[in-house]
Amino acid sequence: MISFIASEASDKANEIQKKGEEEFSIEVHRLITEQKEKTRSTYERRVKQIETKYAIERSMAINKQRLEKMKARQEVVMKVAADSRAKLVTELASADKAKPFITKLIAQGLLMLLESEVTVRCRECDVALVKSCLPGAADEYAKLIKAQSNATKTVKLVIDEKKYLDPAPQPGKETPSCLGGVMLLCADGKISIDNTIDARLNLVMEQDKPKIRSLMFPVN
């Protein structure tokens, strides 16, 4: 009887030990699996963070390069505009070239207004020059109207001596300035045509900007 009880106790002890070992093995496996999963998740998260950081830095670098390229191109275009202004100032310093140029600017403005009375505004230093252009501009306007519509149309032109355009630009000064040209007004100043050299140059630069860029920065 004692032997039987001892045998049962031994078997029970072995069973408990075996079960304990199995549970221990399962727990160890669970802990290892959890740790592996945690390590894998941490690694994947870290990799994702590195990839995201790299993508952001790469995008920022590309944008910075693009902005620097755009800035450099804009500086070149502005240099072209500045050189054009300087050349115009030099060429129009001669009355022989300035008079026909101003005459055409006035005539073009008159064709846009089609009014019988128009006030011409200019720089104070150009009053004498612009006055000398008025008869020729009125005649050219009348001839163009006659040629295009066979209508007879005249215009009365007067110089605005109450208000002038901004003066010529001064080296080293950032004050408002004007390269020359004229502004035409009618209906008590409610309607105006800006035919200053500045406005015309800005218009040409804006319209021809794609062409200028293609010439200055050809795509290989």
CSV table of C-alpha atoms in Angstrom, one decimal:
chain,number,residue,atom,x,y,z
A,1,MET,CA,0.0,0.0,0.0
A,2,ILE,CA,2.8,2.3,0.9
A,3,SER,CA,4.6,1.4,-2.3
A,4,PHE,CA,1.4,2.2,-4.3
A,5,ILE,CA,1.0,5.5,-2.6
A,6,ALA,CA,4.7,6.4,-3.2
A,7,SER,CA,4.3,5.4,-6.9
A,8,GLU,CA,1.2,7.5,-7.2
A,9,ALA,CA,2.9,10.4,-5.6
A,10,SER,CA,5.9,10.0,-7.9
A,11,ASP,CA,3.7,9.9,-10.9
A,12,LYS,CA,1.8,13.0,-9.7
A,13,ALA,CA,5.1,14.8,-9.1
A,14,ASN,CA,6.3,13.9,-12.6
A,15,GLU,CA,3.1,15.0,-14.1
A,16,ILE,CA,3.2,18.3,-12.2
A,17,GLN,CA,6.9,18.8,-13.2
A,18,LYS,CA,6.1,18.0,-16.8
A,19,LYS,CA,3.2,20.3,-16.9
A,20,GLY,CA,5.3,23.0,-15.3
A,21,GLU,CA,8.0,22.5,-17.9
A,22,GLU,CA,5.4,22.7,-20.6
A,23,GLU,CA,3.9,25.9,-19.2
A,24,PHE,CA,7.4,27.3,-18.7
A,25,SER,CA,8.2,26.5,-22.3
A,26,ILE,CA,5.0,28.0,-23.5
A,27,GLU,CA,5.6,31.2,-21.5
A,28,VAL,CA,9.2,31.4,-22.7
A,29,HIS,CA,8.0,31.0,-26.3
A,30,ARG,CA,5.3,33.7,-25.7
A,31,LEU,CA,7.8,36.1,-24.3
A,32,ILE,CA,10.3,35.5,-27.1
A,33,THR,CA,7.5,35.9,-29.7
A,34,GLU,CA,6.3,39.1,-28.0
A,35,GLN,CA,9.9,40.5,-27.8
A,36,LYS,CA,10.5,39.5,-31.5
A,37,GLU,CA,7.3,41.3,-32.5
A,38,LYS,CA,8.1,44.3,-30.4
A,39,THR,CA,11.6,44.4,-31.9
A,40,ARG,CA,10.2,44.0,-35.4
A,41,SER,CA,7.6,46.8,-34.8
A,42,THR,CA,10.3,49.1,-33.4
A,43,TYR,CA,12.5,48.4,-36.4
A,44,GLU,CA,9.8,48.9,-38.9
A,45,ARG,CA,8.7,52.2,-37.2
A,46,ARG,CA,12.3,53.4,-37.1
A,47,VAL,CA,12.7,52.5,-40.8
A,48,LYS,CA,9.5,54.3,-41.6
A,49,GLN,CA,10.7,57.4,-39.7
A,50,ILE,CA,14.0,57.3,-41.5
A,51,GLU,CA,12.3,56.9,-44.9
A,52,THR,CA,9.8,59.8,-44.1
A,53,LYS,CA,12.7,62.0,-42.9
A,54,TYR,CA,14.6,61.2,-46.1
A,55,ALA,CA,11.6,61.9,-48.3
A,56,ILE,CA,11.0,65.3,-46.5
A,57,GLU,CA,14.6,66.3,-46.8
A,58,ARG,CA,14.8,65.2,-50.4
A,59,SER,CA,11.6,67.2,-51.2
A,60,MET,CA,12.9,70.2,-49.4
A,61,ALA,CA,16.2,70.0,-51.2
A,62,ILE,CA,14.4,69.7,-54.6
A,63,ASN,CA,12.2,72.7,-53.7
A,64,LYS,CA,15.2,74.7,-52.6
A,65,GLN,CA,17.0,74.0,-55.8
A,66,ARG,CA,13.9,74.8,-57.8
A,67,LEU,CA,13.5,78.1,-55.9
A,68,GLU,CA,17.1,79.0,-56.4
A,69,LYS,CA,16.9,78.2,-60.1
A,70,MET,CA,13.7,80.4,-60.4
A,71,LYS,CA,15.4,83.2,-58.5
A,72,ALA,CA,18.5,83.1,-60.7
A,73,ARG,CA,16.3,83.1,-63.8
A,74,GLN,CA,14.2,86.0,-62.5
A,75,GLU,CA,17.4,87.9,-61.8
A,76,VAL,CA,18.5,87.4,-65.4
A,77,VAL,CA,15.2,88.6,-66.7
A,78,MET,CA,15.3,91.6,-64.5
A,79,LYS,CA,18.8,92.3,-65.7
A,80,VAL,CA,17.5,92.2,-69.3
A,81,ALA,CA,14.8,94.6,-68.4
A,82,ALA,CA,17.3,96.9,-66.6
A,83,ASP,CA,19.6,96.8,-69.7
A,84,SER,CA,16.6,97.6,-72.0
A,85,ARG,CA,15.7,100.6,-69.8
A,86,ALA,CA,19.2,101.9,-69.9
A,87,LYS,CA,19.4,101.5,-73.7
A,88,LEU,CA,16.1,103.2,-74.2
A,89,VAL,CA,17.2,106.1,-72.0
A,90,THR,CA,20.4,106.5,-74.1
A,91,GLU,CA,18.6,106.3,-77.5
A,92,LEU,CA,15.8,108.6,-76.5
A,93,ALA,CA,18.2,111.2,-75.2
A,94,SER,CA,18.4,112.4,-78.8
A,95,ALA,CA,15.4,114.6,-79.8
A,96,ASP,CA,15.6,113.3,-83.4
A,97,LYS,CA,14.7,109.8,-82.1
A,98,ALA,CA,12.5,110.9,-79.2
A,99,LYS,CA,10.1,113.1,-81.2
A,100,PRO,CA,8.9,110.4,-83.7
A,101,PHE,CA,8.7,107.9,-80.8
A,102,ILE,CA,6.5,110.1,-78.6
A,103,THR,CA,4.4,111.1,-81.6
A,104,LYS,CA,3.6,107.4,-82.2
A,105,LEU,CA,2.8,106.8,-78.6
A,106,ILE,CA,0.3,109.6,-78.6
A,107,ALA,CA,-1.3,108.5,-81.9
A,108,GLN,CA,-1.6,104.9,-80.6
A,109,GLY,CA,-3.3,106.2,-77.4
A,110,LEU,CA,-5.7,108.3,-79.4
A,111,LEU,CA,-6.8,105.3,-81.5
A,112,MET,CA,-7.7,103.5,-78.2
A,113,LEU,CA,-9.7,106.5,-76.9
A,114,LEU,CA,-11.4,107.8,-80.1
A,115,GLU,CA,-12.2,111.0,-78.3
A,116,SER,CA,-12.4,114.6,-79.7
A,117,GLU,CA,-10.6,116.2,-76.7
A,118,VAL,CA,-7.7,114.5,-75.0
A,119,THR,CA,-5.3,115.7,-72.3
A,120,VAL,CA,-1.7,114.6,-72.6
A,121,ARG,CA,0.4,114.2,-69.4
A,122,CYS,CA,4.2,113.9,-69.5
A,123,ARG,CA,7.2,114.6,-67.4
A,124,GLU,CA,7.8,118.2,-66.6
A,125,CYS,CA,11.2,118.0,-68.3
A,126,ASP,CA,9.5,116.7,-71.5
A,127,VAL,CA,6.8,119.4,-71.9
A,128,ALA,CA,8.5,121.2,-74.8
A,129,LEU,CA,9.2,118.0,-76.6
A,130,VAL,CA,5.7,116.6,-76.2
A,131,LYS,CA,4.1,119.9,-77.2
A,132,SER,CA,6.1,119.7,-80.5
A,133,CYS,CA,4.7,116.2,-81.0
A,134,LEU,CA,1.0,117.1,-80.7
A,135,PRO,CA,0.3,118.4,-84.2
A,136,GLY,CA,2.0,115.4,-85.8
A,137,ALA,CA,0.2,112.9,-83.5
A,138,ALA,CA,-3.2,114.5,-84.3
A,139,ASP,CA,-2.5,114.4,-88.1
A,140,GLU,CA,-1.3,110.7,-87.9
A,141,TYR,CA,-4.4,109.9,-85.9
A,142,ALA,CA,-6.7,111.5,-88.4
A,143,LYS,CA,-4.9,109.8,-91.3
A,144,LEU,CA,-5.2,106.3,-89.7
A,145,ILE,CA,-8.9,106.8,-88.9
A,146,LYS,CA,-9.5,107.9,-92.6
A,147,ALA,CA,-7.6,104.9,-93.9
A,148,GLN,CA,-9.3,102.4,-91.7
A,149,SER,CA,-12.9,103.6,-91.7
A,150,ASN,CA,-13.0,106.4,-94.3
A,151,ALA,CA,-14.3,108.7,-91.6
A,152,THR,CA,-13.1,112.2,-90.9
A,153,LYS,CA,-12.1,112.6,-87.3
A,154,THR,CA,-10.1,115.3,-85.5
A,155,VAL,CA,-8.9,115.6,-82.0
A,156,LYS,CA,-7.9,118.5,-79.8
A,157,LEU,CA,-4.8,117.9,-77.7
A,158,VAL,CA,-3.7,119.8,-74.6
A,159,ILE,CA,-0.8,119.3,-72.3
A,160,ASP,CA,-1.6,118.7,-68.6
A,161,GLU,CA,0.4,121.4,-66.9
A,162,LYS,CA,-1.2,120.8,-63.5
A,163,LYS,CA,0.1,117.4,-62.9
A,164,TYR,CA,3.2,115.7,-64.4
A,165,LEU,CA,4.5,112.2,-64.6
A,166,ASP,CA,7.3,111.2,-62.2
A,167,PRO,CA,10.7,112.6,-63.0
A,168,ALA,CA,13.5,110.6,-64.7
A,169,PRO,CA,15.2,108.0,-62.5
A,170,GLN,CA,18.2,109.2,-60.5
A,171,PRO,CA,21.2,106.9,-59.8
A,172,GLY,CA,21.3,105.7,-56.3
A,173,LYS,CA,17.7,106.9,-55.5
A,174,GLU,CA,14.7,104.7,-55.0
A,175,THR,CA,12.1,107.4,-55.4
A,176,PRO,CA,9.2,107.0,-57.9
A,177,SER,CA,10.4,107.7,-61.4
A,178,CYS,CA,9.4,107.5,-65.1
A,179,LEU,CA,11.5,106.9,-68.2
A,180,GLY,CA,9.3,109.1,-70.3
A,181,GLY,CA,6.4,108.7,-72.7
A,182,VAL,CA,2.9,109.9,-72.1
A,183,MET,CA,-0.4,109.3,-70.4
A,184,LEU,CA,-3.6,110.2,-72.2
A,185,LEU,CA,-6.7,111.3,-70.3
A,186,CYS,CA,-10.3,112.2,-71.2
A,187,ALA,CA,-13.7,112.5,-69.4
A,188,ASP,CA,-12.1,114.6,-66.7
A,189,GLY,CA,-9.4,112.1,-66.1
A,190,LYS,CA,-11.9,109.2,-65.5
A,191,ILE,CA,-10.5,107.4,-68.6
A,192,SER,CA,-6.8,107.1,-69.2
A,193,ILE,CA,-4.3,105.3,-71.4
A,194,ASP,CA,-0.8,104.7,-69.9
A,195,ASN,CA,1.6,104.9,-72.8
A,196,THR,CA,4.7,105.6,-70.7
A,197,ILE,CA,7.9,103.9,-71.7
A,198,ASP,CA,7.8,102.1,-68.3
A,199,ALA,CA,4.3,100.7,-69.0
A,200,ARG,CA,5.2,99.6,-72.6
A,201,LEU,CA,8.4,98.0,-71.5
A,202,ASN,CA,6.7,96.1,-68.7
A,203,LEU,CA,4.1,94.9,-71.1
A,204,VAL,CA,6.6,93.7,-73.6
A,205,MET,CA,8.7,92.0,-70.9
A,206,GLU,CA,5.6,90.2,-69.6
A,207,GLN,CA,4.4,89.1,-73.0
A,208,ASP,CA,7.8,88.0,-74.2
A,209,LYS,CA,8.9,86.5,-70.9
A,210,PRO,CA,8.5,82.9,-72.1
A,211,LYS,CA,10.5,83.6,-75.3
A,212,ILE,CA,13.2,85.4,-73.3
A,213,ARG,CA,13.4,82.4,-70.9
A,214,SER,CA,13.6,79.9,-73.8
A,215,LEU,CA,16.4,82.0,-75.3
A,216,MET,CA,18.3,82.5,-72.1
A,217,PHE,CA,17.7,79.0,-70.6
A,218,PRO,CA,17.3,76.5,-73.5
A,219,VAL,CA,16.0,73.1,-72.5
A,220,ASN,CA,18.6,70.4,-73.5
